[in-house]
Every structure is written in C-alpha cells, then in structure tokens.
PDB file of C-alpha atoms and ligand atoms in Angstrom:
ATOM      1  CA  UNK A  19     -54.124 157.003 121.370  1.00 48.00           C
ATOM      2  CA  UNK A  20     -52.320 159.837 119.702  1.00 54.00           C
ATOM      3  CA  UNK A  21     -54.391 163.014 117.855  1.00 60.00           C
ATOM      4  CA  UNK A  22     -52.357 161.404 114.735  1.00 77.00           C
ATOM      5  CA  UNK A  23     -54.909 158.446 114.863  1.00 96.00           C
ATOM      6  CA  UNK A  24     -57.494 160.355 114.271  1.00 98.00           C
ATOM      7  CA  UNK A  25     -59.744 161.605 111.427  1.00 98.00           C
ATOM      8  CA  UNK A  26     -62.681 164.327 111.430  1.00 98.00           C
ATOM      9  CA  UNK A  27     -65.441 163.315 109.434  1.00 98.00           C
ATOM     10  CA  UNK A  28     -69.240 164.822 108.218  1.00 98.00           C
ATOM     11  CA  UNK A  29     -72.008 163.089 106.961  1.00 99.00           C
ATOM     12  CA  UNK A  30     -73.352 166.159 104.808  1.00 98.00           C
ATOM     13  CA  UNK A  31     -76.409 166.933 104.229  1.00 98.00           C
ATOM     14  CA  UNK A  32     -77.740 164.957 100.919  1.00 97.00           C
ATOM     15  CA  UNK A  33     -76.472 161.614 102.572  1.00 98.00           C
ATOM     16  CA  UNK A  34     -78.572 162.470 105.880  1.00 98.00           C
ATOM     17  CA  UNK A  35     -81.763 163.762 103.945  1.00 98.00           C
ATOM     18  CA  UNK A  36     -81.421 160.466 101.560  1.00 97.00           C
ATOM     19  CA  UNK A  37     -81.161 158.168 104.521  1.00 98.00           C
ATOM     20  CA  UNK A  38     -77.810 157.045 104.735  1.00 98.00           C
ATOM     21  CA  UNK A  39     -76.700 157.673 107.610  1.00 98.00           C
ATOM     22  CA  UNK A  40     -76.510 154.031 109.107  1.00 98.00           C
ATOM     23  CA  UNK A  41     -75.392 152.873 105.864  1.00 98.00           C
ATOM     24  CA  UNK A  42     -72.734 155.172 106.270  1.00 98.00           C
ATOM     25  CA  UNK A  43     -71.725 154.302 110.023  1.00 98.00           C
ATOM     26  CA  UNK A  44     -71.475 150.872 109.200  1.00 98.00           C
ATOM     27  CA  UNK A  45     -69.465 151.285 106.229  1.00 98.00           C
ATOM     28  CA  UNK A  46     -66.731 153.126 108.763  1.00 98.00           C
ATOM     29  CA  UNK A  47     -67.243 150.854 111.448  1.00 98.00           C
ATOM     30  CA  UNK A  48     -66.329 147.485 109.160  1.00 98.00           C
ATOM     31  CA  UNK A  49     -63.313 149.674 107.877  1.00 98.00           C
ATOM     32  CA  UNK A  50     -62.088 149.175 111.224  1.00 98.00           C
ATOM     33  CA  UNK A  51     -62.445 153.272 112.921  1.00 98.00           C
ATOM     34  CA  UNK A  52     -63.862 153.355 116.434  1.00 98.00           C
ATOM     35  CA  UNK A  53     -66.207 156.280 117.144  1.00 98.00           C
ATOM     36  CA  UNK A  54     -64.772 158.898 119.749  1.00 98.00           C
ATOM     37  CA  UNK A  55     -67.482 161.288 119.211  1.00 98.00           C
ATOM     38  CA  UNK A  56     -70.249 161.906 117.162  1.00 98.00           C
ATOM     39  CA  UNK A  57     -73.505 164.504 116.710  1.00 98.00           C
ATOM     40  CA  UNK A  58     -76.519 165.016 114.443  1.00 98.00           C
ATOM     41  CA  UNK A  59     -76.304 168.955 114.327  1.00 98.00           C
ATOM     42  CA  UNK A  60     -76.945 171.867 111.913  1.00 98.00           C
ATOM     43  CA  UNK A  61     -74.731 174.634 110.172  1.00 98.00           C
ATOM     44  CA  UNK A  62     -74.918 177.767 110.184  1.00 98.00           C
ATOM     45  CA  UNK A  63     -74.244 180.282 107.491  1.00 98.00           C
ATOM     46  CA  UNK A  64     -71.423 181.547 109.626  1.00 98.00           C
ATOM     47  CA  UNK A  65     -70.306 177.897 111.013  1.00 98.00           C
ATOM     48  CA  UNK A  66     -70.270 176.434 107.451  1.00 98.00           C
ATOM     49  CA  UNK A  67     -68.253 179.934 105.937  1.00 98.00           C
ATOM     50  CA  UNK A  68     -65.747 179.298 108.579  1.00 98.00           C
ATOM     51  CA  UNK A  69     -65.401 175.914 108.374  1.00 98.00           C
ATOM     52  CA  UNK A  70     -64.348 175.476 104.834  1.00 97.00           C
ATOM     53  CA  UNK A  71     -62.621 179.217 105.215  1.00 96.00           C
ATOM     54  CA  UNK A  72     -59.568 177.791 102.869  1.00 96.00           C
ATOM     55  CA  UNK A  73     -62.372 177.349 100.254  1.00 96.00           C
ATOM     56  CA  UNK A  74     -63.411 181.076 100.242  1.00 97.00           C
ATOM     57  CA  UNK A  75     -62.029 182.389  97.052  1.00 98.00           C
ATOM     58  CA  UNK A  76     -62.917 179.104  94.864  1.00 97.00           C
ATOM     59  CA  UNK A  77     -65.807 179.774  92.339  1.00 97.00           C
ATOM     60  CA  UNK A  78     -68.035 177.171  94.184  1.00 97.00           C
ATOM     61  CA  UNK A  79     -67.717 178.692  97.415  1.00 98.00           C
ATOM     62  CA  UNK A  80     -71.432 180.067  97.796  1.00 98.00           C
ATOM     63  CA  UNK A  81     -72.388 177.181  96.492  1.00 98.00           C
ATOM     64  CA  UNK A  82     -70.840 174.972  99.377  1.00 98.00           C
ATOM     65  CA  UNK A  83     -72.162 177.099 102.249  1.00 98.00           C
ATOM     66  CA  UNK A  84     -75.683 176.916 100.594  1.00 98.00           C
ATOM     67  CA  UNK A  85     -75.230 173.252 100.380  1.00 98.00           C
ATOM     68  CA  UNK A  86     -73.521 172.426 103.839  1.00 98.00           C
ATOM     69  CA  UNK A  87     -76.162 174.329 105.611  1.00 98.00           C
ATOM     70  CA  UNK A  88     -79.379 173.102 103.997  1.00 98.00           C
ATOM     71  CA  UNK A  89     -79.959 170.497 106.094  1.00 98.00           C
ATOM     72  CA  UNK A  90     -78.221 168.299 108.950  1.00 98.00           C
ATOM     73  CA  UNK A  91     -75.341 166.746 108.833  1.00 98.00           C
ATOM     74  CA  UNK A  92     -73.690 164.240 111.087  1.00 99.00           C
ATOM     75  CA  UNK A  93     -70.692 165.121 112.850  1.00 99.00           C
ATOM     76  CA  UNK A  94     -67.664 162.683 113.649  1.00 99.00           C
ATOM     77  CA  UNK A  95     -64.155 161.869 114.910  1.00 98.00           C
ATOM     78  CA  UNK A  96     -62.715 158.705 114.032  1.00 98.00           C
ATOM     79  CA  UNK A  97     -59.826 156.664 115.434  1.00 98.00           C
ATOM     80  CA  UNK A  98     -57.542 154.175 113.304  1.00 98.00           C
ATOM     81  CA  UNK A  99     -54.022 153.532 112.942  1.00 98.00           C
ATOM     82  CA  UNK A 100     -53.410 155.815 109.478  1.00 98.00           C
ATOM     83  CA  UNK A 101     -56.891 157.522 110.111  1.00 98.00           C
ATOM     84  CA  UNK A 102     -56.520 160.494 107.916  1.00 98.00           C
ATOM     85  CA  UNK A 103     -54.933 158.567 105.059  1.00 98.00           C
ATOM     86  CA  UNK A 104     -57.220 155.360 105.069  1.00 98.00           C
ATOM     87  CA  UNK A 105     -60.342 157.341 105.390  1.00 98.00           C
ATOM     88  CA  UNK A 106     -59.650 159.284 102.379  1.00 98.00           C
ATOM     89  CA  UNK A 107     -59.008 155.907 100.545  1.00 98.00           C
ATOM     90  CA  UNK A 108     -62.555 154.784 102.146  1.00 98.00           C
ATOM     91  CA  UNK A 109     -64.244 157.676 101.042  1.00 98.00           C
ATOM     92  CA  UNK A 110     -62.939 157.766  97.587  1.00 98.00           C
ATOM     93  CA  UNK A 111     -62.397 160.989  95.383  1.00 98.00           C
ATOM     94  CA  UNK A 112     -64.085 164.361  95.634  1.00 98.00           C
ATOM     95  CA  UNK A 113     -66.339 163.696  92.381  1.00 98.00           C
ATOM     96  CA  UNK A 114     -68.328 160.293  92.716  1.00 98.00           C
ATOM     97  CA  UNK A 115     -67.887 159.773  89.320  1.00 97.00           C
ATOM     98  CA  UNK A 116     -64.161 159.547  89.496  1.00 98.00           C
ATOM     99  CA  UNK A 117     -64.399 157.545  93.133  1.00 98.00           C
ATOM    100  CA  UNK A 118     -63.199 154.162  93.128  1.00 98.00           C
ATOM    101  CA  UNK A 119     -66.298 151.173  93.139  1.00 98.00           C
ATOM    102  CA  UNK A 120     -66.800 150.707  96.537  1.00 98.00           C
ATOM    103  CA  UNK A 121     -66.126 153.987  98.133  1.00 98.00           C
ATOM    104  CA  UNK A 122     -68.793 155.251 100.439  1.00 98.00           C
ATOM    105  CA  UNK A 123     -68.864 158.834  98.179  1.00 98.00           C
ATOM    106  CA  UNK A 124     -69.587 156.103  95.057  1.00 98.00           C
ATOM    107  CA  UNK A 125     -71.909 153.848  96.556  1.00 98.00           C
ATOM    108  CA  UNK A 126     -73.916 156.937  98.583  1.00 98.00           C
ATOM    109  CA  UNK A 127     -72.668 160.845  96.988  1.00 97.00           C
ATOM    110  CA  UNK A 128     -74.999 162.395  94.370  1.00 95.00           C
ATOM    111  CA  UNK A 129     -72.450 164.919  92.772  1.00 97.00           C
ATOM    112  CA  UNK A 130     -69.311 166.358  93.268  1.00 97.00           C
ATOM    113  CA  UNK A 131     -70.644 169.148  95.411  1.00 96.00           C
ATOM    114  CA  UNK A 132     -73.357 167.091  97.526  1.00 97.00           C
ATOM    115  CA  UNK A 133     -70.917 164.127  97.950  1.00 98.00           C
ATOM    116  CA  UNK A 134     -71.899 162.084 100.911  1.00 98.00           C
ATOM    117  CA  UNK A 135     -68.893 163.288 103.163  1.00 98.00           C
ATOM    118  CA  UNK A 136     -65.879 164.790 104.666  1.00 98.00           C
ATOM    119  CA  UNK A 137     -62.760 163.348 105.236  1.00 98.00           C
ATOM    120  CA  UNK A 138     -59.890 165.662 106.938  1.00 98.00           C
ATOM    121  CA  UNK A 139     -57.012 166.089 104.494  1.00 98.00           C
ATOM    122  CA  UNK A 140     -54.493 165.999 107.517  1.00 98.00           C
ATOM    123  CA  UNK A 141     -53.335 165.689 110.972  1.00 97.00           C
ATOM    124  CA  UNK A 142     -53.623 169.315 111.924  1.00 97.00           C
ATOM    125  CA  UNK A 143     -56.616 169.926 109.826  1.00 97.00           C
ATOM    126  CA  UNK A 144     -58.430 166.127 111.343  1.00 98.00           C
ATOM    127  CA  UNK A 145     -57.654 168.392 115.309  1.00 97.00           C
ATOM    128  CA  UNK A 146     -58.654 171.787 114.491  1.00 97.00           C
ATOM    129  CA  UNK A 147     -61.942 170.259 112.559  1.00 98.00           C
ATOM    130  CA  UNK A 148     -62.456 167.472 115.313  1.00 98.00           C
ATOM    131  CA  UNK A 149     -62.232 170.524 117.650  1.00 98.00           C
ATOM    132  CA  UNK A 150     -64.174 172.929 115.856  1.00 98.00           C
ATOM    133  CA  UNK A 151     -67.620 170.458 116.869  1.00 98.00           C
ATOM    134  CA  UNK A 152     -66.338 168.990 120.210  1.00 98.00           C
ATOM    135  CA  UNK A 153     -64.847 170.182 123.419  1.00 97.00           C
ATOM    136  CA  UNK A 154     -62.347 167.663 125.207  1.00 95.00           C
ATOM    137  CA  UNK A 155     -65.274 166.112 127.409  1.00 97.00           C
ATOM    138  CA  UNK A 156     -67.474 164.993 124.442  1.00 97.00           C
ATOM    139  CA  UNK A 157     -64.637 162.962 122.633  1.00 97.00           C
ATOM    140  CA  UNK A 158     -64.464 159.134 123.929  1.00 96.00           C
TER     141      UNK A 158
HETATM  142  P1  LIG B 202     -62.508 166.943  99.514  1.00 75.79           P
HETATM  143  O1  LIG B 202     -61.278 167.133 100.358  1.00 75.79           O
HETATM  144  O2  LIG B 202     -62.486 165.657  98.720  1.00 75.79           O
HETATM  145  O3  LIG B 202     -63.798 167.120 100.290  1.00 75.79           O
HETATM  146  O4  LIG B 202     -62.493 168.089  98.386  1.00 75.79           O
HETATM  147  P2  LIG B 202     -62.097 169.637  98.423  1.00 75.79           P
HETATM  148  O5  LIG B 202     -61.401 169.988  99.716  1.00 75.79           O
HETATM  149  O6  LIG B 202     -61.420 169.946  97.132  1.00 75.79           O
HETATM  150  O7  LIG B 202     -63.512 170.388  98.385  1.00 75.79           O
HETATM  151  C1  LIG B 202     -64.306 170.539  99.547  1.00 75.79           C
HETATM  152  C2  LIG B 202     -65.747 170.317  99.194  1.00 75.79           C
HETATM  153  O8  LIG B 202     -66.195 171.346  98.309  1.00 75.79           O
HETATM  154  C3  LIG B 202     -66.042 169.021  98.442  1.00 75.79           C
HETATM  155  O9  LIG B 202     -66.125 167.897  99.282  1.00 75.79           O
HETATM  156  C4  LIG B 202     -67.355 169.343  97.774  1.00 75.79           C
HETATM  157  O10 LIG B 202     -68.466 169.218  98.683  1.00 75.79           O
HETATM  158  C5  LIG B 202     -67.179 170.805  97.432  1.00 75.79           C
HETATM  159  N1  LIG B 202     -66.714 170.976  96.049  1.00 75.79           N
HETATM  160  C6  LIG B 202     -65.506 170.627  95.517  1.00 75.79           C
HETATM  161  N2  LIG B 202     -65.442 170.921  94.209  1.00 75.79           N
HETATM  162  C7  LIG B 202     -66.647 171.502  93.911  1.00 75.79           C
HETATM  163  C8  LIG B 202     -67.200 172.050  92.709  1.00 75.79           C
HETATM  164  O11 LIG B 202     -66.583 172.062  91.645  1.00 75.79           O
HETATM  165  N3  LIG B 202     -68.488 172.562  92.805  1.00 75.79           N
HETATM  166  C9  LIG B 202     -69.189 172.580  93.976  1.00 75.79           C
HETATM  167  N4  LIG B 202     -70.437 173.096  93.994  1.00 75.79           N
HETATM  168  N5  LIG B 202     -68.707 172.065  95.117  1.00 75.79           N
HETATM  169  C10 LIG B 202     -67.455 171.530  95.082  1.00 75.79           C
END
C-alpha cells in the first residue's frame, strides 16, 4: 500500500501514565487502521524539540517539550484508505473540550496541551514523522 495510506500517530504521555493505552489501540483498531509498526519508547529533550521543530516559536513551546518528554509515549504508524484525514476526524480537535463526543482526545485527553495523541496533519508530515521512530525494517 502506498505511503499516502498512512498516518503517524503518538500515544503521549498523560494517556500512557493514565492507562489508556489499550483503550486507545482498540479505539484505532475498530476505526478500521492496521498497525505497521508500533513502540513504547521515551523522548528526549532533543528528540521531542525536533520533533515538533515547526512549533518552536509558539508561546507553548517549552511547555510541549516538558510535556512530551515526561513520560512514555507510544509510538505508531497506521494504515487506512484516507489515513491522515480519517484519523484526524477519529481523534477529534486539538482542545478536548472543543473535540467532537466520541473522539478518542474527548473520551481519553485531559487538556489541550496533554491531549491523549498525535495525529499527522499530512502525507509528507505522516512519512517524515513515521520515519523519524522507524527504519524501513521495523514497519509491517
Ligand atoms: P494537533 O495537530 O491537533 O496536535 O495541534 P497543533 O499542531 O496545533 O499542536 C501540537 C500540540 O501542541 C498539540 O497536540 C498540543 O499537545 C500542544 N498544544 C497546542 N496548543 C497548545 C497550547 O495552547 N498550550 C500548550 N501547553 N500546548 C498546546
């Protein structure tokens, strides 16, 4: 299947430390995305910095790194027809407050900065993230 099928996800850090990490996985899996690859792994400052890079000048950016790397986090890439597009839709909006009922971020995030999980906001991004955790050999 084409790299357009596919979606790069994180289960962040308040999600794992709250226990909702199968939760999670089975929320994805009944939305229809087959795992290709998947890790329980940690951040560093660095990692986490360069990572959400195109975040660096927003107000909230120490604030991210501090979160991301507090604790583990569950990495992912997903396959589905539409992957980047119906995973955002699955994971609902950035704030839980605002997400839609049902979304995994409203039914698992705490707040708009420890909010449950990633979703890549495109193609490219989905490759470069999905490749930023996972060499060709670890992806199924
Ligand atoms: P996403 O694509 O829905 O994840 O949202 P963005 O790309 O806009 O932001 C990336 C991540 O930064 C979000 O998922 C949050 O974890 C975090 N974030 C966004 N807005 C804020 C904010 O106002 N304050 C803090 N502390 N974190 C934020």
């Amino acid at each position: 299947m084409s790299a357009t099928n596919r979606t790069f996800t994180m289960i962040k850090p308040d999600a794992v430390a709250n226990g909702h990490i199968g939760a999670i996985l089975n929320h994805i899996n009944k939305a229809g995305f087959r795992i290709v690859a998947m890790k329980l792994t940690r951040l560093s400052v660095a990692e986490a910095s360069e990572f959400y890079g195109v975040h660096s000048e927003r107000s909230f950016f120490g604030e991210l790194v501090e979160y991301m790397t507090s604790g583990p986090i569950v990495a992912a890439i997903l396959e589905k027809d539409n992957a980047v597009a119906d995973f955002r839709t699955v994971i609902g909006a950035t704030d839980p407050a605002k997400a839609d009922e049902g979304t995994i971020r409203r039914l698992y995030a705490q707040s708009i900065a420890a909010n449950a999980v990633h979703g890549s906001d495109s193609d490219e991004n989905a490759a470069i993230e999905g490749a930023f955790f996972f060499s060709g050999r670890e992806q199924f």
